[in-house]
mmCIF file with all atom_site columns, C-alpha atoms in Angstrom:
data_model
loop_
_atom_site.group_PDB
_atom_site.id
_atom_site.type_symbol
_atom_site.label_atom_id
_atom_site.label_alt_id
_atom_site.label_comp_id
_atom_site.label_asym_id
_atom_site.label_entity_id
_atom_site.label_seq_id
_atom_site.pdbx_PDB_ins_code
_atom_site.Cartn_x
_atom_site.Cartn_y
_atom_site.Cartn_z
_atom_site.occupancy
_atom_site.B_iso_or_equiv
_atom_site.pdbx_formal_charge
_atom_site.auth_seq_id
_atom_site.auth_comp_id
_atom_site.auth_asym_id
_atom_site.auth_atom_id
_atom_site.pdbx_PDB_model_num
ATOM 1  C CA . MET S 1 1  ? -26.646 27.594 34.473 1.00 54.00 ? 485 MET S CA 1
ATOM 2  C CA . SER S 1 2  ? -28.867 27.646 31.339 1.00 75.00 ? 486 SER S CA 1
ATOM 3  C CA . LYS S 1 3  ? -27.858 27.059 27.785 1.00 92.00 ? 487 LYS S CA 1
ATOM 4  C CA . VAL S 1 4  ? -28.261 29.560 25.209 1.00 95.00 ? 488 VAL S CA 1
ATOM 5  C CA . TYR S 1 5  ? -29.071 28.183 21.618 1.00 96.00 ? 489 TYR S CA 1
ATOM 6  C CA . LYS S 1 6  ? -28.369 30.038 18.444 1.00 96.00 ? 490 LYS S CA 1
ATOM 7  C CA . GLN S 1 7  ? -29.581 29.232 15.339 1.00 96.00 ? 491 GLN S CA 1
ATOM 8  C CA . GLN S 1 8  ? -27.031 26.128 14.215 1.00 96.00 ? 492 GLN S CA 1
ATOM 9  C CA . ASP S 1 9  ? -27.905 24.443 17.865 1.00 96.00 ? 493 ASP S CA 1
ATOM 10 C CA . LEU S 1 10 ? -31.061 24.749 16.958 1.00 96.00 ? 494 LEU S CA 1
ATOM 11 C CA . ASP S 1 11 ? -31.037 23.628 13.545 1.00 96.00 ? 495 ASP S CA 1
ATOM 12 C CA . LEU S 1 12 ? -29.159 20.381 15.552 1.00 97.00 ? 496 LEU S CA 1
ATOM 13 C CA . ILE S 1 13 ? -31.955 19.622 18.193 1.00 97.00 ? 497 ILE S CA 1
ATOM 14 C CA . GLN S 1 14 ? -34.884 19.954 15.818 1.00 97.00 ? 498 GLN S CA 1
ATOM 15 C CA . PRO S 1 15 ? -34.991 16.558 15.023 1.00 98.00 ? 499 PRO S CA 1
ATOM 16 C CA . ILE S 1 16 ? -35.313 15.929 18.725 1.00 98.00 ? 500 ILE S CA 1
ATOM 17 C CA . ILE S 1 17 ? -37.851 18.307 19.157 1.00 97.00 ? 501 ILE S CA 1
ATOM 18 C CA . ASN S 1 18 ? -39.852 16.744 16.687 1.00 97.00 ? 502 ASN S CA 1
ATOM 19 C CA . GLU S 1 19 ? -39.614 13.406 18.636 1.00 97.00 ? 503 GLU S CA 1
ATOM 20 C CA . ALA S 1 20 ? -40.512 14.680 21.719 1.00 96.00 ? 504 ALA S CA 1
ATOM 21 C CA . ILE S 1 21 ? -44.112 16.404 19.724 1.00 94.00 ? 505 ILE S CA 1
ATOM 22 C CA . LYS S 1 22 ? -44.652 13.021 18.405 1.00 94.00 ? 506 LYS S CA 1
ATOM 23 C CA . LYS S 1 23 ? -44.398 11.499 21.799 1.00 93.00 ? 507 LYS S CA 1
ATOM 24 C CA . MET S 1 24 ? -46.459 14.572 23.726 1.00 91.00 ? 508 MET S CA 1
ATOM 25 C CA . ILE S 1 25 ? -48.933 13.448 21.226 1.00 88.00 ? 509 ILE S CA 1
ATOM 26 C CA . ILE S 1 26 ? -49.295 10.076 21.896 1.00 90.00 ? 510 ILE S CA 1
ATOM 27 C CA . PHE S 1 27 ? -48.871 10.581 25.434 1.00 88.00 ? 511 PHE S CA 1
ATOM 28 C CA . ILE S 1 28 ? -52.099 12.763 25.215 1.00 85.00 ? 512 ILE S CA 1
ATOM 29 C CA . ASP S 1 29 ? -53.852 10.011 23.462 1.00 85.00 ? 513 ASP S CA 1
ATOM 30 C CA . LYS S 1 30 ? -53.050 7.095  25.955 1.00 88.00 ? 514 LYS S CA 1
ATOM 31 C CA . ASN S 1 31 ? -53.999 9.567  28.778 1.00 83.00 ? 515 ASN S CA 1
ATOM 32 C CA . GLY S 1 32 ? -57.356 10.761 27.397 1.00 76.00 ? 516 GLY S CA 1
ATOM 33 C CA . LEU S 1 33 ? -56.360 14.430 27.722 1.00 73.00 ? 517 LEU S CA 1
ATOM 34 C CA . LYS S 1 34 ? -58.991 16.541 26.036 1.00 69.00 ? 518 LYS S CA 1
ATOM 35 C CA . ASP S 1 35 ? -59.321 20.244 24.793 1.00 65.00 ? 519 ASP S CA 1
ATOM 36 C CA . ASP S 1 36 ? -60.987 21.759 27.548 1.00 63.00 ? 520 ASP S CA 1
ATOM 37 C CA . GLY S 1 37 ? -61.600 24.930 25.706 1.00 61.00 ? 521 GLY S CA 1
ATOM 38 C CA . THR S 1 38 ? -59.936 27.452 28.004 1.00 63.00 ? 522 THR S CA 1
ATOM 39 C CA . CYS S 1 39 ? -58.029 30.170 26.030 1.00 69.00 ? 523 CYS S CA 1
ATOM 40 C CA . VAL S 1 40 ? -54.934 30.304 26.817 1.00 72.00 ? 524 VAL S CA 1
ATOM 41 C CA . MET S 1 41 ? -51.754 32.093 24.793 1.00 78.00 ? 525 MET S CA 1
ATOM 42 C CA . GLY S 1 42 ? -48.462 31.234 25.130 1.00 83.00 ? 526 GLY S CA 1
ATOM 43 C CA . GLU S 1 43 ? -48.433 27.571 26.965 1.00 86.00 ? 527 GLU S CA 1
ATOM 44 C CA . GLY S 1 44 ? -45.532 25.897 25.706 1.00 91.00 ? 528 GLY S CA 1
ATOM 45 C CA . LEU S 1 45 ? -41.533 24.894 26.127 1.00 96.00 ? 529 LEU S CA 1
ATOM 46 C CA . TYR S 1 46 ? -39.239 27.759 25.657 1.00 97.00 ? 530 TYR S CA 1
ATOM 47 C CA . ILE S 1 47 ? -35.272 28.236 25.241 1.00 97.00 ? 531 ILE S CA 1
ATOM 48 C CA . ASP S 1 48 ? -33.058 30.966 25.523 1.00 97.00 ? 532 ASP S CA 1
ATOM 49 C CA . PHE S 1 49 ? -32.035 31.521 21.938 1.00 97.00 ? 533 PHE S CA 1
ATOM 50 C CA . LEU S 1 50 ? -29.486 34.055 20.927 1.00 97.00 ? 534 LEU S CA 1
ATOM 51 C CA . PRO S 1 51 ? -30.838 35.734 17.403 1.00 95.00 ? 535 PRO S CA 1
ATOM 52 C CA . LYS S 1 52 ? -28.459 36.306 14.486 1.00 94.00 ? 536 LYS S CA 1
ATOM 53 C CA . GLY S 1 53 ? -26.566 39.866 15.602 1.00 94.00 ? 537 GLY S CA 1
ATOM 54 C CA . LYS S 1 54 ? -28.733 40.147 19.138 1.00 95.00 ? 538 LYS S CA 1
ATOM 55 C CA . ARG S 1 55 ? -26.660 40.240 22.351 1.00 94.00 ? 539 ARG S CA 1
ATOM 56 C CA . LYS S 1 56 ? -29.406 39.241 24.470 1.00 96.00 ? 540 LYS S CA 1
ATOM 57 C CA . PRO S 1 57 ? -31.279 36.322 24.466 1.00 96.00 ? 541 PRO S CA 1
ATOM 58 C CA . ILE S 1 58 ? -34.609 36.071 24.028 1.00 96.00 ? 542 ILE S CA 1
ATOM 59 C CA . ARG S 1 59 ? -37.198 32.933 25.119 1.00 94.00 ? 543 ARG S CA 1
ATOM 60 C CA . LYS S 1 60 ? -38.347 31.395 21.969 1.00 96.00 ? 544 LYS S CA 1
ATOM 61 C CA . GLU S 1 61 ? -41.033 28.361 21.862 1.00 95.00 ? 545 GLU S CA 1
ATOM 62 C CA . ILE S 1 62 ? -39.977 25.326 20.610 1.00 95.00 ? 546 ILE S CA 1
ATOM 63 C CA . VAL S 1 63 ? -43.295 23.283 21.711 1.00 93.00 ? 547 VAL S CA 1
ATOM 64 C CA . GLY S 1 64 ? -46.527 25.015 21.805 1.00 87.00 ? 548 GLY S CA 1
ATOM 65 C CA . GLN S 1 65 ? -49.579 23.831 23.460 1.00 81.00 ? 549 GLN S CA 1
ATOM 66 C CA . PRO S 1 66 ? -50.961 20.888 21.611 1.00 74.00 ? 550 PRO S CA 1
ATOM 67 C CA . PHE S 1 67 ? -54.935 22.108 22.200 1.00 68.00 ? 551 PHE S CA 1
ATOM 68 C CA . GLN S 1 68 ? -56.650 24.225 24.331 1.00 65.00 ? 552 GLN S CA 1
ATOM 69 C CA . GLY S 1 69 ? -56.629 23.621 28.016 1.00 63.00 ? 553 GLY S CA 1
ATOM 70 C CA . ASN S 1 70 ? -55.065 20.858 30.217 1.00 64.00 ? 554 ASN S CA 1
ATOM 71 C CA . ASN S 1 71 ? -51.642 21.260 28.676 1.00 78.00 ? 555 ASN S CA 1
ATOM 72 C CA . TYR S 1 72 ? -49.290 20.975 31.706 1.00 84.00 ? 556 TYR S CA 1
ATOM 73 C CA . ARG S 1 73 ? -49.095 17.008 31.949 1.00 87.00 ? 557 ARG S CA 1
ATOM 74 C CA . ALA S 1 74 ? -48.551 16.760 28.134 1.00 89.00 ? 558 ALA S CA 1
ATOM 75 C CA . LEU S 1 75 ? -46.423 19.428 28.045 1.00 92.00 ? 559 LEU S CA 1
ATOM 76 C CA . LYS S 1 76 ? -43.887 18.064 31.057 1.00 93.00 ? 560 LYS S CA 1
ATOM 77 C CA . TYR S 1 77 ? -43.771 14.651 29.803 1.00 94.00 ? 561 TYR S CA 1
ATOM 78 C CA . ALA S 1 78 ? -42.351 16.584 26.128 1.00 95.00 ? 562 ALA S CA 1
ATOM 79 C CA . GLN S 1 79 ? -39.812 18.427 28.724 1.00 96.00 ? 563 GLN S CA 1
ATOM 80 C CA . GLU S 1 80 ? -38.871 15.279 30.561 1.00 97.00 ? 564 GLU S CA 1
ATOM 81 C CA . PHE S 1 81 ? -37.609 14.131 27.399 1.00 97.00 ? 565 PHE S CA 1
ATOM 82 C CA . LEU S 1 82 ? -35.830 16.264 26.215 1.00 97.00 ? 566 LEU S CA 1
ATOM 83 C CA . SER S 1 83 ? -34.245 16.976 29.176 1.00 96.00 ? 567 SER S CA 1
ATOM 84 C CA . SER S 1 84 ? -32.903 13.301 28.823 1.00 97.00 ? 568 SER S CA 1
ATOM 85 C CA . LYS S 1 85 ? -31.177 14.670 26.047 1.00 97.00 ? 569 LYS S CA 1
ATOM 86 C CA . ASP S 1 86 ? -29.588 17.131 27.738 1.00 95.00 ? 570 ASP S CA 1
ATOM 87 C CA . ILE S 1 87 ? -32.248 20.092 25.992 1.00 96.00 ? 571 ILE S CA 1
ATOM 88 C CA . THR S 1 88 ? -32.369 22.553 28.697 1.00 95.00 ? 572 THR S CA 1
ATOM 89 C CA . THR S 1 89 ? -36.161 23.930 28.525 1.00 96.00 ? 573 THR S CA 1
ATOM 90 C CA . TYR S 1 90 ? -38.534 26.253 30.316 1.00 95.00 ? 574 TYR S CA 1
ATOM 91 C CA . TYR S 1 91 ? -42.588 25.835 30.884 1.00 93.00 ? 575 TYR S CA 1
ATOM 92 C CA . SER S 1 92 ? -44.484 28.535 30.575 1.00 91.00 ? 576 SER S CA 1
ATOM 93 C CA . PRO S 1 93 ? -47.915 28.684 31.323 1.00 87.00 ? 577 PRO S CA 1
ATOM 94 C CA . GLY S 1 94 ? -48.861 31.311 29.213 1.00 83.00 ? 578 GLY S CA 1
ATOM 95 C CA . ARG S 1 95 ? -51.732 33.743 29.825 1.00 81.00 ? 579 ARG S CA 1
ATOM 96 C CA . MET S 1 96 ? -55.367 33.885 29.575 1.00 75.00 ? 580 MET S CA 1
ATOM 97 C CA . ASP S 1 97 ? -56.685 35.261 26.722 1.00 66.00 ? 581 ASP S CA 1
#
């Protein structure tokens, strides 16, 4: 079963999300990933988030694409790190623009 995060949860895990982003940037540098210029919008890692006063959760992006194109490996690396910290995320390939 997936976890639904509220704002107070998001506030608590934000330092871990920031660490995942830093690790992802290091991963990109070490692996020579580059901007391929593909125009994709919405690629990233998402959580199920319940906004205040709402009954149904939405998917909220917490880690966006670091550059255009070739993001899958970098985002999966960040997703694995977040998973190791018990943070449930979903990868979205986004859509072509």
